[in-house]
Every structure is written in C-alpha cells, then in structure tokens.
mmCIF file of C-alpha atoms in Angstrom:
data_model
loop_
_atom_site.group_PDB
_atom_site.id
_atom_site.type_symbol
_atom_site.label_atom_id
_atom_site.label_comp_id
_atom_site.label_asym_id
_atom_site.label_seq_id
_atom_site.Cartn_x
_atom_site.Cartn_y
_atom_site.Cartn_z
ATOM 1 C CA ALA A 1 15.828 103.039 92.986
ATOM 2 C CA GLN A 2 15.992 101.448 89.582
ATOM 3 C CA SER A 3 18.558 102.465 86.952
ATOM 4 C CA VAL A 4 19.719 101.518 83.478
ATOM 5 C CA ALA A 5 23.133 101.665 81.854
ATOM 6 C CA GLN A 6 23.648 101.764 78.109
ATOM 7 C CA PRO A 7 27.427 101.842 77.881
ATOM 8 C CA GLU A 8 27.880 102.829 74.253
ATOM 9 C CA ASP A 9 26.894 106.227 72.894
ATOM 10 C CA GLN A 10 26.825 105.061 69.291
ATOM 11 C CA VAL A 11 26.766 101.696 67.583
ATOM 12 C CA ASN A 12 27.892 101.490 63.967
ATOM 13 C CA VAL A 13 27.086 98.396 61.952
ATOM 14 C CA ALA A 14 27.167 97.495 58.291
ATOM 15 C CA GLU A 15 23.880 96.695 56.611
ATOM 16 C CA GLY A 16 23.217 92.982 56.751
ATOM 17 C CA ASN A 17 25.422 92.411 59.780
ATOM 18 C CA PRO A 18 24.116 91.476 63.226
ATOM 19 C CA LEU A 19 23.151 94.378 65.456
ATOM 20 C CA THR A 20 23.534 94.367 69.246
ATOM 21 C CA VAL A 21 22.660 97.204 71.603
ATOM 22 C CA LYS A 22 23.715 96.612 75.196
ATOM 23 C CA CYS A 23 21.720 97.299 78.345
ATOM 24 C CA THR A 24 22.330 96.481 81.998
ATOM 25 C CA TYR A 25 19.970 97.363 84.800
ATOM 26 C CA SER A 26 19.727 97.687 88.552
ATOM 27 C CA VAL A 27 16.586 97.109 90.594
ATOM 28 C CA SER A 28 15.822 95.999 94.119
ATOM 29 C CA GLY A 29 13.423 93.260 93.118
ATOM 30 C CA ASN A 30 12.297 91.606 89.921
ATOM 31 C CA PRO A 31 12.389 93.761 86.800
ATOM 32 C CA TYR A 32 10.076 94.593 83.977
ATOM 33 C CA LEU A 33 12.312 95.511 81.031
ATOM 34 C CA PHE A 34 11.539 97.432 77.857
ATOM 35 C CA TRP A 35 13.146 98.594 74.630
ATOM 36 C CA TYR A 36 11.950 101.643 72.734
ATOM 37 C CA VAL A 37 13.102 103.186 69.469
ATOM 38 C CA GLN A 38 12.994 106.847 68.495
ATOM 39 C CA TYR A 39 13.288 108.135 64.955
ATOM 40 C CA PRO A 40 14.296 111.776 64.339
ATOM 41 C CA ASN A 41 11.720 114.299 65.575
ATOM 42 C CA ARG A 42 9.363 111.533 66.654
ATOM 43 C CA GLY A 43 8.121 110.074 69.914
ATOM 44 C CA LEU A 44 9.145 106.746 71.386
ATOM 45 C CA GLN A 45 7.895 103.580 69.785
ATOM 46 C CA PHE A 46 7.622 100.344 71.738
ATOM 47 C CA LEU A 47 9.780 97.455 70.462
ATOM 48 C CA LEU A 48 9.489 94.712 73.066
ATOM 49 C CA LYS A 49 9.260 93.942 76.755
ATOM 50 C CA TYR A 50 10.183 91.265 79.256
ATOM 51 C CA ILE A 51 7.674 90.665 82.016
ATOM 52 C CA THR A 52 8.079 87.027 82.912
ATOM 53 C CA GLY A 53 8.603 83.611 81.317
ATOM 54 C CA ASP A 54 10.926 82.872 78.409
ATOM 55 C CA ASN A 55 14.170 84.809 78.645
ATOM 56 C CA LEU A 56 14.256 85.394 74.878
ATOM 57 C CA VAL A 57 11.714 87.993 73.879
ATOM 58 C CA LYS A 58 10.757 88.697 70.281
ATOM 59 C CA GLY A 59 9.456 92.080 69.263
ATOM 60 C CA SER A 60 8.655 94.352 66.371
ATOM 61 C CA TYR A 61 10.667 94.738 63.137
ATOM 62 C CA GLY A 62 12.679 91.540 63.696
ATOM 63 C CA PHE A 63 14.219 92.649 66.991
ATOM 64 C CA GLU A 64 14.698 90.378 69.972
ATOM 65 C CA ALA A 65 16.232 90.693 73.410
ATOM 66 C CA GLU A 66 17.541 88.255 75.970
ATOM 67 C CA PHE A 67 16.932 88.664 79.666
ATOM 68 C CA ASN A 68 19.912 87.484 81.724
ATOM 69 C CA LYS A 69 19.190 87.701 85.422
ATOM 70 C CA SER A 70 22.657 86.717 86.624
ATOM 71 C CA GLN A 71 24.283 89.416 84.494
ATOM 72 C CA THR A 72 21.393 91.884 84.983
ATOM 73 C CA SER A 73 21.378 92.475 81.254
ATOM 74 C CA PHE A 74 18.762 92.870 78.543
ATOM 75 C CA HIS A 75 20.658 93.278 75.271
ATOM 76 C CA LEU A 76 18.744 94.095 72.100
ATOM 77 C CA LYS A 77 19.622 92.139 68.973
ATOM 78 C CA LYS A 78 18.742 91.884 65.324
ATOM 79 C CA PRO A 79 20.275 89.218 63.091
ATOM 80 C CA SER A 80 20.565 91.391 59.982
ATOM 81 C CA ALA A 81 20.512 95.184 60.273
ATOM 82 C CA LEU A 82 18.748 97.443 57.781
ATOM 83 C CA VAL A 83 19.567 101.056 56.957
ATOM 84 C CA SER A 84 16.076 101.889 58.193
ATOM 85 C CA ASP A 85 17.067 100.616 61.661
ATOM 86 C CA SER A 86 19.212 103.733 62.124
ATOM 87 C CA ALA A 87 17.650 105.447 65.126
ATOM 88 C CA LEU A 88 17.995 106.116 68.840
ATOM 89 C CA TYR A 89 17.332 103.116 71.081
ATOM 90 C CA PHE A 90 16.352 103.282 74.734
ATOM 91 C CA CYS A 91 16.342 100.559 77.348
ATOM 92 C CA ALA A 92 14.039 101.019 80.355
ATOM 93 C CA VAL A 93 13.310 99.186 83.591
ATOM 94 C CA ARG A 94 10.582 99.144 86.194
ATOM 95 C CA GLU A 95 10.473 97.250 89.446
ATOM 96 C CA LYS A 96 7.800 94.576 89.405
ATOM 97 C CA ASP A 97 6.525 95.408 92.889
ATOM 98 C CA GLY A 98 7.838 98.919 93.050
ATOM 99 C CA ASN A 99 6.727 102.448 92.476
ATOM 100 C CA ASN A 100 5.453 102.261 88.883
ATOM 101 C CA ARG A 101 8.284 104.483 87.713
ATOM 102 C CA LEU A 102 9.924 103.628 84.423
ATOM 103 C CA ALA A 103 13.638 104.495 84.408
ATOM 104 C CA PHE A 104 15.482 104.975 81.108
ATOM 105 C CA GLY A 105 19.040 104.615 79.972
ATOM 106 C CA LYS A 106 20.659 107.520 78.127
ATOM 107 C CA GLY A 107 20.080 105.898 74.769
ATOM 108 C CA ASN A 108 22.210 104.475 71.987
ATOM 109 C CA GLN A 109 22.423 105.971 68.534
ATOM 110 C CA VAL A 110 22.498 103.156 66.001
ATOM 111 C CA VAL A 111 23.954 103.929 62.583
ATOM 112 C CA VAL A 112 23.559 101.284 59.907
ATOM 113 C CA ILE A 113 26.018 101.833 57.083
ATOM 114 C CA PRO A 114 24.879 100.883 53.575
ATOM 115 C CA ASP B 1 -0.870 106.170 69.822
ATOM 116 C CA ALA B 2 -3.348 104.869 72.367
ATOM 117 C CA GLY B 3 -5.208 108.214 72.325
ATOM 118 C CA ILE B 4 -2.555 110.382 73.925
ATOM 119 C CA THR B 5 -2.135 113.975 72.761
ATOM 120 C CA GLN B 6 0.334 116.617 73.857
ATOM 121 C CA SER B 7 -0.100 120.337 73.349
ATOM 122 C CA PRO B 8 1.460 122.503 72.215
ATOM 123 C CA ARG B 9 3.883 120.656 69.945
ATOM 124 C CA HIS B 10 6.333 123.531 69.905
ATOM 125 C CA LYS B 11 6.725 126.561 72.135
ATOM 126 C CA VAL B 12 9.218 129.357 72.527
ATOM 127 C CA THR B 13 9.005 131.335 75.729
ATOM 128 C CA GLU B 14 11.013 133.913 77.615
ATOM 129 C CA THR B 15 12.982 133.322 80.785
ATOM 130 C CA GLY B 16 10.914 133.938 83.886
ATOM 131 C CA THR B 17 7.510 133.310 82.348
ATOM 132 C CA PRO B 18 5.227 130.475 83.454
ATOM 133 C CA VAL B 19 4.490 127.764 80.929
ATOM 134 C CA THR B 20 1.918 124.967 81.000
ATOM 135 C CA LEU B 21 2.091 121.852 78.875
ATOM 136 C CA ARG B 22 -0.929 119.622 78.496
ATOM 137 C CA CYS B 23 -1.234 115.874 78.128
ATOM 138 C CA HIS B 24 -4.609 114.445 77.232
ATOM 139 C CA GLN B 25 -5.600 110.784 77.078
ATOM 140 C CA THR B 26 -8.824 109.255 75.863
ATOM 141 C CA GLU B 27 -8.625 105.788 77.432
ATOM 142 C CA ASN B 28 -9.053 106.358 81.176
ATOM 143 C CA HIS B 29 -5.630 105.068 82.244
ATOM 144 C CA ARG B 30 -4.740 105.593 85.870
ATOM 145 C CA TYR B 31 -1.002 106.277 85.545
ATOM 146 C CA MET B 32 0.415 109.247 83.647
ATOM 147 C CA TYR B 33 3.973 110.517 83.478
ATOM 148 C CA TRP B 34 5.981 113.547 82.395
ATOM 149 C CA TYR B 35 9.537 113.059 81.153
ATOM 150 C CA ARG B 36 12.101 115.386 79.663
ATOM 151 C CA GLN B 37 14.592 114.273 77.033
ATOM 152 C CA ASP B 38 18.037 115.785 76.785
ATOM 153 C CA PRO B 39 21.070 114.584 74.816
ATOM 154 C CA GLY B 40 23.300 112.373 76.914
ATOM 155 C CA HIS B 41 20.659 111.964 79.603
ATOM 156 C CA GLY B 42 17.988 109.918 77.922
ATOM 157 C CA LEU B 43 14.543 110.428 79.409
ATOM 158 C CA ARG B 44 14.277 111.598 82.993
ATOM 159 C CA LEU B 45 11.114 111.468 85.036
ATOM 160 C CA ILE B 46 9.784 114.843 86.203
ATOM 161 C CA HIS B 47 6.480 113.933 87.885
ATOM 162 C CA TYR B 48 3.920 111.220 87.635
ATOM 163 C CA SER B 49 0.321 110.684 88.644
ATOM 164 C CA TYR B 50 -1.439 107.574 89.909
ATOM 165 C CA GLY B 51 -4.945 109.024 89.949
ATOM 166 C CA VAL B 52 -6.959 112.218 90.096
ATOM 167 C CA LYS B 53 -5.192 114.622 92.462
ATOM 168 C CA ASP B 54 -2.568 111.950 93.236
ATOM 169 C CA THR B 55 0.902 112.900 92.054
ATOM 170 C CA ASP B 56 4.492 112.275 93.042
ATOM 171 C CA LYS B 57 7.897 113.675 92.202
ATOM 172 C CA GLY B 58 10.400 112.143 89.858
ATOM 173 C CA GLU B 59 14.153 112.586 89.701
ATOM 174 C CA VAL B 60 14.166 116.087 88.162
ATOM 175 C CA SER B 61 11.116 117.767 89.678
ATOM 176 C CA ASP B 62 12.679 121.070 90.806
ATOM 177 C CA GLY B 63 11.093 124.004 88.991
ATOM 178 C CA TYR B 64 8.113 121.970 87.838
ATOM 179 C CA SER B 65 4.642 121.369 89.202
ATOM 180 C CA VAL B 66 1.794 119.181 87.961
ATOM 181 C CA SER B 67 -1.925 118.897 88.330
ATOM 182 C CA ARG B 68 -4.460 116.236 87.528
ATOM 183 C CA SER B 69 -8.007 117.362 88.188
ATOM 184 C CA LYS B 70 -9.503 114.949 85.668
ATOM 185 C CA THR B 71 -8.454 111.434 84.694
ATOM 186 C CA GLU B 72 -7.834 112.439 81.110
ATOM 187 C CA ASP B 73 -5.642 115.504 81.642
ATOM 188 C CA PHE B 74 -2.196 115.807 83.211
ATOM 189 C CA LEU B 75 -0.719 119.305 83.186
ATOM 190 C CA LEU B 76 2.942 120.196 83.610
ATOM 191 C CA THR B 77 3.757 123.752 84.681
ATOM 192 C CA LEU B 78 7.113 125.434 84.626
ATOM 193 C CA GLU B 79 6.613 128.003 87.326
ATOM 194 C CA SER B 80 9.285 130.402 86.060
ATOM 195 C CA ALA B 81 10.975 129.094 82.940
ATOM 196 C CA THR B 82 14.771 128.996 82.768
ATOM 197 C CA SER B 83 17.103 128.228 79.872
ATOM 198 C CA SER B 84 17.998 124.903 81.536
ATOM 199 C CA GLN B 85 14.416 123.819 80.969
ATOM 200 C CA THR B 86 14.835 123.975 77.213
ATOM 201 C CA SER B 87 14.094 120.393 76.305
ATOM 202 C CA VAL B 88 11.712 117.997 74.660
ATOM 203 C CA TYR B 89 8.930 116.957 77.009
ATOM 204 C CA PHE B 90 7.129 113.648 76.682
ATOM 205 C CA CYS B 91 3.966 112.505 78.336
ATOM 206 C CA ALA B 92 3.297 108.806 78.822
ATOM 207 C CA ILE B 93 0.511 106.583 80.041
ATOM 208 C CA ARG B 94 0.856 103.156 81.596
ATOM 209 C CA GLU B 95 -1.540 100.658 80.163
ATOM 210 C CA GLU B 96 -3.165 98.059 82.352
ATOM 211 C CA GLY B 97 -2.446 94.349 82.127
ATOM 212 C CA PRO B 98 0.647 93.895 79.930
ATOM 213 C CA TYR B 99 2.212 96.930 81.628
ATOM 214 C CA GLY B 100 3.083 98.695 78.429
ATOM 215 C CA TYR B 101 3.837 102.376 78.327
ATOM 216 C CA THR B 102 2.732 104.597 75.461
ATOM 217 C CA PHE B 103 4.272 107.966 74.752
ATOM 218 C CA GLY B 104 2.925 111.119 73.218
ATOM 219 C CA SER B 105 4.588 112.859 70.309
ATOM 220 C CA GLY B 106 6.408 115.326 72.528
ATOM 221 C CA THR B 107 6.550 119.081 73.096
ATOM 222 C CA ARG B 108 9.689 120.930 72.062
ATOM 223 C CA LEU B 109 10.134 123.832 74.484
ATOM 224 C CA THR B 110 12.713 126.542 73.973
ATOM 225 C CA VAL B 111 13.350 129.087 76.722
ATOM 226 C CA VAL B 112 15.148 132.211 75.486
#
C-alpha cells in the first residue's frame, strides 16, 4: 500500500525567505505525486503534480517540487515566501498501476512571518 | 471546482443516529472518493467508487457505508454516528487524462 510521510508538523519561515516543505513516499511501483494547499475553513486546492518526465515540476503561485526517485522524495519549494502562503500543505501519492487510491500525508502547517 | 458539490456543509447530530452525506458531480467522472480530515492524521480514505454500484473500502471504513446508484451521486452513510466520527468530510473526483483530483468544499460533521 502507498504511504506518505511529512516529517514536520509546522514550518516557520520569514517573509521573503525560501520555503521548503518536505515529503517522502512509499509505493510498490512508480508514483504519481501531488501537492495540495488548504486555507482555513476551505477545501483542498491543487498546486502541482508529478506524473512523468522532468523531475522538476512547476505549479501554481510560484511553487515547484522536485521528484527524487532514489530518495523517494517530493519536496515542495518556493524561492521567496509570502505571508499569504501561510496555510496547510498536503503531499499525496498514488501508484501508477495501482488501485486508484490517493494516499495523503498528515499535512504541514506553514507559517510565514512578516 | 470541477462541478463537485457536497451537502450539507455543516451538520450536528446525536450519537446513535444515522447520517447521510451527499456528493454530487456534474461532469460524469468515473472515480469518486470520500475522505475524512482530522488534525494530525491528514486525509484518510473511507470508501471510493469506480463506477455505478462499484465501491471499495478505504483505510478507515468501519462504521461507514456508501452507495452509488447514479454516476453523479456518491452517498456516505454513518450507520450509527459516534463522537469519534466528528470530523470534516471531503468528497473528491478523479479526472481523466492528467489524473488530477478535485475536492469538494467539505462537510463539517459534529456528533454530540
């Protein structure tokens, strides 16, 4: 079965500094990987996904993520954080040839300090 | 969001009563999912459906049942609500092709 680990409960970063949210995954075969963001009292919004091809994926709002197969990681990054980036971030994985289930990590609260 | 609607948005119910949450989509997607979100656990899959009358269990299916009699509707039923089922419930659809998943706005359920 697939699983995701997001090791940090909360990430604090100063506005303007680089932001990194870590994610490692476990699947039997090849993965499809996703990042979602959730603002207070809202649903999940899609940020970006890795399906195949270039390991560096660019997404919405200036976010990007790098797929690293050897380290089974898919860390989310943003070069310069904004206060408005403060939210809950979820990493998710699905097996490419698996059961169509999307498994989520527990989420990381990102706090951008003005 | 890709024509996916959850109802109700909020519900308070008493322990032991049955509760049904509805997810409605307008775009004829085959795959639909029910998740619950709890602090420290992220989103956990309850049940999912891969077609009309075709459903399967997720990782936290105990105490829940689902039905999908039409492509557009996926119902989640708490057979006898317990306080441990107080949560935010999200429905999702899996889009074809790029394999994106779109989520509804959620239902906040409180069992008292």
